[in-house]
mmCIF file of C-alpha atoms in Angstrom:
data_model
loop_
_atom_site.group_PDB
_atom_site.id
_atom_site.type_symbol
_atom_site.label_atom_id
_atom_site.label_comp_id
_atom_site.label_asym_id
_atom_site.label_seq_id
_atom_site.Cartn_x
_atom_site.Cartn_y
_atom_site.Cartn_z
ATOM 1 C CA UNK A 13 -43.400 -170.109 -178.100
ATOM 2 C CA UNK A 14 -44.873 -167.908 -175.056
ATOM 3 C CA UNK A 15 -43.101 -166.177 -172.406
ATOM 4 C CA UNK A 16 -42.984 -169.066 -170.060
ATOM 5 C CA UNK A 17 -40.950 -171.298 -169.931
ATOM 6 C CA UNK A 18 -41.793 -174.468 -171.156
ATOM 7 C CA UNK A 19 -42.542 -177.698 -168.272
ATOM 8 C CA UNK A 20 -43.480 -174.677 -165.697
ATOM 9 C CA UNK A 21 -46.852 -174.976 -163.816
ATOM 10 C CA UNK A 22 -49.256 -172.326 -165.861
ATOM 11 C CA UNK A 23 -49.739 -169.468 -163.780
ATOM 12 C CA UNK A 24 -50.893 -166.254 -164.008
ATOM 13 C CA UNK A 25 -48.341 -163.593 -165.805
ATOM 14 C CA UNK A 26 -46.934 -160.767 -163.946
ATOM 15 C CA UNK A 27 -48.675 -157.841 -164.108
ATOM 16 C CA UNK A 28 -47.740 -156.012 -166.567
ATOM 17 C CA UNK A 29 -46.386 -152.356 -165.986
ATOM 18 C CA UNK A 30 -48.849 -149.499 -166.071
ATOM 19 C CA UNK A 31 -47.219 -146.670 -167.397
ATOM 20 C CA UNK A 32 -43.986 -145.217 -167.817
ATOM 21 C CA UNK A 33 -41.305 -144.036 -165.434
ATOM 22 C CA UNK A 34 -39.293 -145.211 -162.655
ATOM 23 C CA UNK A 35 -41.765 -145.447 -160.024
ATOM 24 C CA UNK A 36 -44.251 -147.496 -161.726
ATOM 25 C CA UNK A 37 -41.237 -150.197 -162.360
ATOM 26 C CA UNK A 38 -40.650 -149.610 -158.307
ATOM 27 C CA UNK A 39 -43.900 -150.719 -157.589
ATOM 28 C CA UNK A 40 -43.777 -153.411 -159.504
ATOM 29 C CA UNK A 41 -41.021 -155.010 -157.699
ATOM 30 C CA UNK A 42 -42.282 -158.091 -155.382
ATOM 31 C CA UNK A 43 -42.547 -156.472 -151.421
ATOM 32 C CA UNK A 44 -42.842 -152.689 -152.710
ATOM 33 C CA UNK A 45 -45.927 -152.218 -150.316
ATOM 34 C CA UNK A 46 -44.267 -153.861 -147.307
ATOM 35 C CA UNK A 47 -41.107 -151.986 -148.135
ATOM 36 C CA UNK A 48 -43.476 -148.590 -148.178
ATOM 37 C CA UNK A 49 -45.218 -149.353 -145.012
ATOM 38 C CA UNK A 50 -41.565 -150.089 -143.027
ATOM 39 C CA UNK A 51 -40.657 -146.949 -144.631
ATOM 40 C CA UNK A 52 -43.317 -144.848 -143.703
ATOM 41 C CA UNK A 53 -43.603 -145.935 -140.156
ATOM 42 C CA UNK A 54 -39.648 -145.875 -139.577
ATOM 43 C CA UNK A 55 -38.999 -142.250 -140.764
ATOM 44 C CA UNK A 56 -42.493 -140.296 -141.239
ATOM 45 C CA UNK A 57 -44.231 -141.788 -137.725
ATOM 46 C CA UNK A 58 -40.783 -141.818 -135.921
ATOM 47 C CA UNK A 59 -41.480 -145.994 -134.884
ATOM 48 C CA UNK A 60 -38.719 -147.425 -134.485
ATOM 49 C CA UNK A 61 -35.791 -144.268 -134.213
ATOM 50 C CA UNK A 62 -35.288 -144.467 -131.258
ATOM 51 C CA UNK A 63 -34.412 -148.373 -131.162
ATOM 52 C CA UNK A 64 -32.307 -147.387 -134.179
ATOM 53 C CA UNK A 65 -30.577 -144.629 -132.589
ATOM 54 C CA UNK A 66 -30.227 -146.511 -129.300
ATOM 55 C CA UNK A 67 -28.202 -149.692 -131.463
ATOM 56 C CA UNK A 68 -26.330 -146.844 -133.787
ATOM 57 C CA UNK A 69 -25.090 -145.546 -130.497
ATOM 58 C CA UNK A 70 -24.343 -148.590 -128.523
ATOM 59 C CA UNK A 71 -22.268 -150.180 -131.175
ATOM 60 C CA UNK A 72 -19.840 -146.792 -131.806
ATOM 61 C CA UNK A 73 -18.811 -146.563 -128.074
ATOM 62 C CA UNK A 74 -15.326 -147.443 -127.662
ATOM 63 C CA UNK A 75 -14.153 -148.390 -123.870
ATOM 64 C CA UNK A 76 -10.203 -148.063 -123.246
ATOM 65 C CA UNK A 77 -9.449 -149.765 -120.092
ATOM 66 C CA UNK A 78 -5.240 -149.604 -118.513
ATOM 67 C CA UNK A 79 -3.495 -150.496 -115.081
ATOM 68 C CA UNK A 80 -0.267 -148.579 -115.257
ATOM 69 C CA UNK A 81 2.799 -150.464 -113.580
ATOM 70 C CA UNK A 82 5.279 -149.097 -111.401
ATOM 71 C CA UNK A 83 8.977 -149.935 -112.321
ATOM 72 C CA UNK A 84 10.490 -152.338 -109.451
ATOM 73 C CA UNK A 85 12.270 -150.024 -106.821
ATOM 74 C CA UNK A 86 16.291 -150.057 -106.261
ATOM 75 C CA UNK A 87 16.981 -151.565 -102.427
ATOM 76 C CA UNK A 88 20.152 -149.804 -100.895
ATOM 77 C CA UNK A 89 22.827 -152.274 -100.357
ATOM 78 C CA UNK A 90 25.190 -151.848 -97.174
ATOM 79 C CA UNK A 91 24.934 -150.906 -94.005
ATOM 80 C CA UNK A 92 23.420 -147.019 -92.439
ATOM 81 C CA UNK A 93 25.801 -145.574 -90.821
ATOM 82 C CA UNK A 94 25.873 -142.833 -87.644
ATOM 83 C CA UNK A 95 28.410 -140.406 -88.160
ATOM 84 C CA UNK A 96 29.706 -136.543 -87.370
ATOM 85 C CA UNK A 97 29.061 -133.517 -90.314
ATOM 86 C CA UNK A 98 30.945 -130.825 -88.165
ATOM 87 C CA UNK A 99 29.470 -130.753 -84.669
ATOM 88 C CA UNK A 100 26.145 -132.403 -85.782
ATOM 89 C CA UNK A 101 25.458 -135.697 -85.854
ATOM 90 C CA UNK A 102 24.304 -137.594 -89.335
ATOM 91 C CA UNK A 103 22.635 -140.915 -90.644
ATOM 92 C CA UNK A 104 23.975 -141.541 -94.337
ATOM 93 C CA UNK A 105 22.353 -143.846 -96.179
ATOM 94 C CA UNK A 106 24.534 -147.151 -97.081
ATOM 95 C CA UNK A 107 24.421 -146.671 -100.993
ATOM 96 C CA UNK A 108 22.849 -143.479 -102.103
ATOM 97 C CA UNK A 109 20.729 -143.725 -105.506
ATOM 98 C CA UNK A 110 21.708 -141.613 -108.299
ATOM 99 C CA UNK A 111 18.444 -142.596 -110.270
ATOM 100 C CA UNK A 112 14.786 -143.362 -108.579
ATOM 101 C CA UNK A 113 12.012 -144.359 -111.037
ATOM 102 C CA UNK A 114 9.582 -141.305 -110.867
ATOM 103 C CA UNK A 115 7.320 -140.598 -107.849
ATOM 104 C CA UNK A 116 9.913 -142.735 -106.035
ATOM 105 C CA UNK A 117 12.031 -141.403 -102.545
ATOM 106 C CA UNK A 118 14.496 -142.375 -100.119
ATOM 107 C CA UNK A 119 12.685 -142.638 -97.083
ATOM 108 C CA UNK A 120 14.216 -143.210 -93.632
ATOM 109 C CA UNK A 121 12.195 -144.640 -90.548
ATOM 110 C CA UNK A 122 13.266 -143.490 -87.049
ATOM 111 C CA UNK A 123 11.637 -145.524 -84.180
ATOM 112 C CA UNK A 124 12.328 -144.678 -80.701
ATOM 113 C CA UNK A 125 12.259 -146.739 -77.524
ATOM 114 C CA UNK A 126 8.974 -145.299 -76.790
ATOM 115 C CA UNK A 127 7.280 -146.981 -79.790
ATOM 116 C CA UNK A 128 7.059 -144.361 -81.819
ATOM 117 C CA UNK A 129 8.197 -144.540 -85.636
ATOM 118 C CA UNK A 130 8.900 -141.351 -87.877
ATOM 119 C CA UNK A 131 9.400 -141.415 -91.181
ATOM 120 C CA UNK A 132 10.879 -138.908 -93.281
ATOM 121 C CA UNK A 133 11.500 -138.221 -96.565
ATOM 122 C CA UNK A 134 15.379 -138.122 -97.542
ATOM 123 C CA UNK A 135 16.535 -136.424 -100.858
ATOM 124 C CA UNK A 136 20.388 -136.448 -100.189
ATOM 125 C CA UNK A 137 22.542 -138.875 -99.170
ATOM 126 C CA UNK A 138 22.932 -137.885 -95.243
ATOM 127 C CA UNK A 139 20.501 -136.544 -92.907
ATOM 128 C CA UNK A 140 21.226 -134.415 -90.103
ATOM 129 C CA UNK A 141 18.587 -135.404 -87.213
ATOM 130 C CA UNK A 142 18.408 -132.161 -85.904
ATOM 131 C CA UNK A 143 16.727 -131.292 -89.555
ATOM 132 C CA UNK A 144 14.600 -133.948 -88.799
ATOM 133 C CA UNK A 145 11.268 -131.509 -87.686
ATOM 134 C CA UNK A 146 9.987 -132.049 -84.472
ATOM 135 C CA UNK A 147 12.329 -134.982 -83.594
ATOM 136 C CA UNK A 148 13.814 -133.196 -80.862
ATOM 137 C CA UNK A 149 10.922 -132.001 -79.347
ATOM 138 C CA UNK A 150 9.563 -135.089 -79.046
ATOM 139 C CA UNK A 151 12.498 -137.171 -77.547
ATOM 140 C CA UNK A 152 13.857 -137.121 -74.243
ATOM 141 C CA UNK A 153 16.729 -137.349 -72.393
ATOM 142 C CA UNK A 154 18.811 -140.741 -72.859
ATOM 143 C CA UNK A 155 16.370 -142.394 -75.745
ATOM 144 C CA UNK A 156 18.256 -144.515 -78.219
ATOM 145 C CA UNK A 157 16.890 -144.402 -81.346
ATOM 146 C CA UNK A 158 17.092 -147.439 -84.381
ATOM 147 C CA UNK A 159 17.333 -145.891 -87.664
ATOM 148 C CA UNK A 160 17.078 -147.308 -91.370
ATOM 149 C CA UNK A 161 16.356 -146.418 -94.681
ATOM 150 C CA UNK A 162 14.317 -147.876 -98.141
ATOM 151 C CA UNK A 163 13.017 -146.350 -100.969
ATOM 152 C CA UNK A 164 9.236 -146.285 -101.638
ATOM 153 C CA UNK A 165 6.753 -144.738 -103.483
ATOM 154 C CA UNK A 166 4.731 -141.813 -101.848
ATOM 155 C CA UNK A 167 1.072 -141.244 -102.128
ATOM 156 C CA UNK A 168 1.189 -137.963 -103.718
ATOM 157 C CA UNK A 169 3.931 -135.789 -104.051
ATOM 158 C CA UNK A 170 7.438 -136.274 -102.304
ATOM 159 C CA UNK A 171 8.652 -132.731 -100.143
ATOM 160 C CA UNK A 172 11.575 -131.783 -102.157
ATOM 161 C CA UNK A 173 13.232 -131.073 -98.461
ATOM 162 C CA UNK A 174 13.522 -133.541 -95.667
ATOM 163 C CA UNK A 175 9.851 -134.113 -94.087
ATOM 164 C CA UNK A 176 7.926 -135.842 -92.118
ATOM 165 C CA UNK A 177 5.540 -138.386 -93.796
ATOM 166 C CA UNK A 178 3.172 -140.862 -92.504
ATOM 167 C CA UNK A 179 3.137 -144.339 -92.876
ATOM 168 C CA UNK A 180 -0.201 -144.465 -94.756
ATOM 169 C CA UNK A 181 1.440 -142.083 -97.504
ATOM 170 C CA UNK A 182 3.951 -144.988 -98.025
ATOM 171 C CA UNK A 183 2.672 -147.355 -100.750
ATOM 172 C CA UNK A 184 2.745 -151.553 -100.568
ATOM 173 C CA UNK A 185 4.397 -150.672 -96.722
ATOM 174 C CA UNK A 186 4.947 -154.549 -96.324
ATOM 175 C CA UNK A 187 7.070 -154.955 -98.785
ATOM 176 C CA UNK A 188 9.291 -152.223 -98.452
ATOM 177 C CA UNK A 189 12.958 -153.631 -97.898
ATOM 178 C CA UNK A 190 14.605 -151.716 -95.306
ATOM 179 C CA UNK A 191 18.230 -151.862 -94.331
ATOM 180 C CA UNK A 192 20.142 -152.634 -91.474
ATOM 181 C CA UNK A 193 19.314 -150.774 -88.592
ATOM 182 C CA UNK A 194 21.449 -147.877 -87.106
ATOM 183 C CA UNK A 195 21.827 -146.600 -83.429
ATOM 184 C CA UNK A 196 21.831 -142.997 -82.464
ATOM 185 C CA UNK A 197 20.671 -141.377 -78.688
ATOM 186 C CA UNK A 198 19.747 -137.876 -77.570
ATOM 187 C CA UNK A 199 21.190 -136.563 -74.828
ATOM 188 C CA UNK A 200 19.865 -132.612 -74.870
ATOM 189 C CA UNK A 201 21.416 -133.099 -78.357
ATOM 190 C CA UNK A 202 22.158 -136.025 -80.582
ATOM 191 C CA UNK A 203 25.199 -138.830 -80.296
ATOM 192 C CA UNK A 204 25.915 -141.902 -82.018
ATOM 193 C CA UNK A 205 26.091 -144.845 -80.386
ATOM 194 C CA UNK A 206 29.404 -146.338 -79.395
#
């Protein structure tokens, strides 16, 4: 009996090895010259590296995408009220808030009969409107003023004092749930109303 196998088509044998050693067995091996050209072109040329080190590079970037939520905000329950702290007149807020979620204030909006609307940033819980800055100088004699409060989140950071903010520093402003309206009026000073 031969080396092939019996019922097989005769062909011709595989070459046979020419001398010892590893790399004459490696070139034996069916696609050892295609194998050798890749090579050669891939590494020694540089063909091909770049589309290599392009794909190696696409498929290790990682992409971490997030949307961070803010916690829903407390709404003060009850009603503001206008009241005396010694000779001064105050506006306490109806429930003060022992805890805010963080970046979150007590604002308080003061419109007056002019059209104008102030808001101001209110860490405790009453507000003397003669801290209020620049109220005063802008009211006159006899205007009656409406005042509530909410809380809201600030674009950037809250004063730690009372301050003035603008409405564009309050975040989702439509939806902020303010509280009953109080009354107040200035009179070369400030009175609440009866």
């Amino acid at each position: 009996m031969c080396d092939k196998q019996l019922g097989a088509a005769p062909e011709a044998e595989t070459e046979p090895v020419k001398g010892p050693g590893w790399f004459a067995r490696l070139r034996a091996q069916p696609g050892f010259k295609t194998a050798a050209v890749a090579f050669v072109l891939t590494v020694i040329l540089g063909v091909g590296g770049p589309a290599a080190y392009a794909y190696w590079s696409d498929s290790t970037s990682v992409s971490i995408s997030g949307k961070t939520v803010r916690p829903p905000l407390p709404t003060l329950q009850g009603d503001v009220r206008c009241g005396w702290n010694g000779s001064r007149v105050v506006i306490s807020q109806p429930t003060p808030v022992s805890a805010l979620p963080g970046g979150a204030s007590v604002v308080m909006r003061i419109s007056d009969p002019k059209g104008t609307t102030y808001y101001t940033v209110s860490p405790r819980e009453y507000v003397r409107l003669i801290d209020v800055p620049g109220l005063e100088d802008r009211l006159r004699w006899g205007n009656s003023l409406s005042i509530s409060y909410a809380t809201a989140y600030l674009n950037g950071n809250a004063a730690p004092n009372i301050g003035l903010v603008q409405e564009t520093d309050l975040l989702d402003f439509k939806s902020l749930a303010w509280t009953k309206e109080a009354s107040a009026y200035y009179r070369a000073s400030f009175f609440c109303e009866r």
